[in-house]
Amino acid sequence: MVQLYNLHPFGSQQVVPCQREPEQICCGGLDALFVASGCKVEAFAVQGAESCQLRCSFSTLGRVLRMAYSEVGDYLVAIEEKNKTTFLRAYMNWRSKRTENSRVCIRMVGHNVEAPFCESFRDQMSIIEIPLSEDPLCISCCPMKGDLLVGCTNKLVLFTLKYWIINEEFSMWDFERSLIIHIDNITPVEISVCVGYVAVMSDLEVLILKLESDPTNGEKVKHHPQKTNNQLQQTEDVSNETSQLESDFVICLKPMELLGEKCEQSGISVKLESTGLADEKAKYLNVQQLLYRRFAPDISFYVLSDNIKLHSLQLLPIHQTGLPPDGKGSSQEKELLSLFCFFSLPHVGYLYTVVESVALLSVYWYPEKAQQAVLTPQFLHVITSQSLQCFTVRCSAAVAHEEDLHMDTTMKACPPVSMDVCALRIQLFIGLKAICHFKNHIILLTKADPVSEKRESPKRLLKDASVRRRISPVAEAGWNLYIVNTIAPLQLYKEMVDYSNTYKTVKTQSCIHLLSEAHLLVRAALMESSRLEPAEKAELLEAFKESCGHLGDCYSRLDTEQSHLALPYYKMSGLSLAEVLARVEWMEDSESQKYERGLIFYINHSLYENLGEELNAVKLLYGFILEPRLLIQHWKGQIVPTELAIHLKETQPGLLLTSVLGLQKNGKIGIEEADSFFKVLCGKDEDTIPQLLVDFWEAQLVACLPNMVLQDLFFKLTTQYIWRISRRQCPDTIPLRTAEDLINACSHYGLVYPWVHVLTSSDSLADKNYTEDLLKLQSLICGPSFDVSSIIPFLELLSEDTVAGLSAHVLCHTRLQEYEQCIDTLLERCPEAVIAYANQELREEHWVLWWKKLLPDLCQKVKCGGEKHQLYLSSLKEALSVIAVGLDLRDFLNVLPEDGAAAFFLPYLLFCSRKKSLP
């Protein structure tokens, strides 16, 4: 099951300035992006979100069929084809290729470089020719060691990356052919290698191997003699017979999944052949099969084989935090913590964990056919022909459960790896063909389908299969290579937390799911802490603690077997017991948010620990609820706060508010009595409202106490906010909750509409003293429960001549659906906010106001000119862009002004006509 949210993991994008249509792309390291086209490779430097510059370009021997980049050793390796012959070449020191005509050194793999030639090698790109007895089909570079694995028919060849120190002034990288892995009955389509683990994939099979130095288990290394002529002839006869059989029949084997020792039942023979020198000690002495999985094709798709083929094989390592590769082997000090393997069918993807034990972590069901996917520690990015999709992964959860001995105890907790994955975003992207990823960049190749392929009927697919292959590339439409920058983990985390608030009062499990995803996102970011700046790491650690606090809050409301998780999450949050109790929101018994066994378990466990002051705070809280006279006494009919109440007001006002809320919930104190208590406590008369009383009203609204009249609380709060805003009066004490706190904690405080922020930001001279009151007032008006008509009379205190007053008036008229009046006001007072306002408010049945009201008004304002002419012109262009998307060409023509300049409206007409032509 994959749950879909609508978050924003993708940020800005830019176009790669490559000259010719890319045929192959790859990327990696800190900034390297390679684009191959024909017999040429262009290397780009990607730096930041807006910079992609050509670093160098170089020619290849032939057309590039496959290529891969290794951060360790900083080399590019490519399979090239020339005159129907394939070659394997590695490009070292490519950053020294300053011009296309710069000198290049070409040498054979394993060739000893003599000292006289060292000086010439220093500043030149070096090409290493790697000869093979069979044609290379696929390649892979180890992300931790830099070793190169080459896939050929029925065998894999492993080249170990070596760092040779020639003399004190010169050193160089080279490869050493170290091992051949013979695999019968599998022709590799994709391979992946990572520190002794090898994954091999054919069209319908996946095999994961582990190369070991321990000779006690598995298939041992052997030196295989060359086959005789009779053996070769026999092999060819069997191959011919099999080919003839397959041409006459469709052979479909049953699906199969085998783990560990059961892999031997697959019938796949794996043998090792050492190719190092006889006097050298072999690095790998035996091999173990860890996973074999075979998929059965759907016979109905037999002709269109792409619909049943596997793709996107990848081994993803998670290693111990350490220094990044420095080009001199320091990466070899990294310790592998966990390893994951991903592969995919067109409609479903599979993620396995490999190191400790092989197990299926997650299954990804795609809403449409997937063409390619890339796995990162944080996400799985998938492309279809129409969209870029972002799914969550369980890598950080698996590492946490494997590596931390205190996990799943009363000390620490982590969301389970079995938790359902979710899709954070499905972003429309037309014509996607290829994807690769490094750092926070996603590289996308898009290309429009040929005109001849559009709207083919299923009946013609078989007939036209051969014709399609003969379509000239010239006849095909355009292409683009994009860099899409992913959002910083901290920013996405905050959005996920905000999004979770929509589920907070509806269904606790949905809230827990999204908060767990946010928690795992921060965990994954912290696993790469070596690449983080100190300030960024500190912010992530703070977010990690905050996420633990949110999860503790959720589990404290549960009355299930998972409720005990409130304890470890609260401990990981770093919150004191008093701070946890201050977060408690007393809810009605029938509500989903009431506090249940989770909170009781946390408190009971904490009572038995030596917590000093916090233990006293717990006893105080329960003492206040059981005995209100600890806080409140009566003298001659008047309320008199106790000395303890006065002390708490100065030292722990949050605990005091929580105690009075508890008294109200248990019927020990009435609403009016509580208001009088805070007024007397703060030394104010009946007509003056202290900030602590406002804090108490806000806490009541958050807690949703029984027998509470919402509109009465709304009236108290809004009148107080308006009164202080109109007089620019600061509160007498610092408010206990900010506007953001209330929005996150209470459903009655709604998210302030985006256009309101545009409106208020236009006043650079706004007094910050009343900003919080203004935000709280705006949030209440935006909330779902607020009765706008109740405060209309009090808005007279706020003049529309101020930004604060203007925002409140426009908000109220918007809630009353008086949109035309609001448009007039904004066009006159704040035209920079009118488009943001229309995007938010003019939807569904009010969509017609875009062209019936906003468009003609903007045209009139532009004609009149004036000092705001540029603002009106910019708004008119944005409005035309929106209307052109929503209307067909005929309707769009009808709404344009008759006296408008044709040249001005022509781009929008062209856009609308391309989208949908006239009948």
Tab-separated table of N, CA and C in Angstrom, residues 237-249 251:
chain	number	residue	atom	x	y	z
A	237	ASP	N	26.171	-26.248	-30.279
A	237	ASP	CA	25.034	-27.085	-30.678
A	237	ASP	C	23.865	-26.919	-29.707
A	238	VAL	N	24.197	-26.956	-28.396
A	238	VAL	CA	23.140	-26.795	-27.387
A	238	VAL	C	22.488	-25.424	-27.515
A	239	SER	N	23.324	-24.396	-27.749
A	239	SER	CA	22.795	-23.034	-27.891
A	239	SER	C	21.878	-22.930	-29.092
A	240	ASN	N	22.272	-23.567	-30.215
A	240	ASN	CA	21.441	-23.523	-31.414
A	240	ASN	C	20.114	-24.228	-31.192
A	241	GLU	N	20.172	-25.375	-30.498
A	241	GLU	CA	18.943	-26.109	-30.206
A	241	GLU	C	18.007	-25.276	-29.330
A	242	THR	N	18.592	-24.599	-28.323
A	242	THR	CA	17.774	-23.770	-27.432
A	242	THR	C	17.140	-22.605	-28.187
A	243	SER	N	17.933	-21.980	-29.081
A	243	SER	CA	17.408	-20.868	-29.865
A	243	SER	C	16.263	-21.332	-30.756
A	244	GLN	N	16.433	-22.524	-31.385
A	244	GLN	CA	15.382	-23.049	-32.242
A	244	GLN	C	14.121	-23.324	-31.436
A	245	LEU	N	14.307	-23.864	-30.223
A	245	LEU	CA	13.164	-24.171	-29.366
A	245	LEU	C	12.419	-22.896	-28.973
A	246	GLU	N	13.198	-21.846	-28.627
A	246	GLU	CA	12.578	-20.595	-28.206
A	246	GLU	C	11.880	-19.895	-29.363
A	247	SER	N	12.352	-20.122	-30.585
A	247	SER	CA	11.690	-19.494	-31.733
A	247	SER	C	10.352	-20.154	-32.025
A	248	ASP	N	10.193	-21.420	-31.623
A	248	ASP	CA	8.944	-22.139	-31.882
A	248	ASP	C	7.952	-22.035	-30.725
A	249	PHE	N	8.429	-21.870	-29.503
A	249	PHE	CA	7.566	-21.862	-28.333
A	249	PHE	C	7.921	-20.682	-27.427
A	251	ILE	N	8.586	-19.984	-23.692
A	251	ILE	CA	8.892	-20.711	-22.469
A	251	ILE	C	8.761	-19.747	-21.288
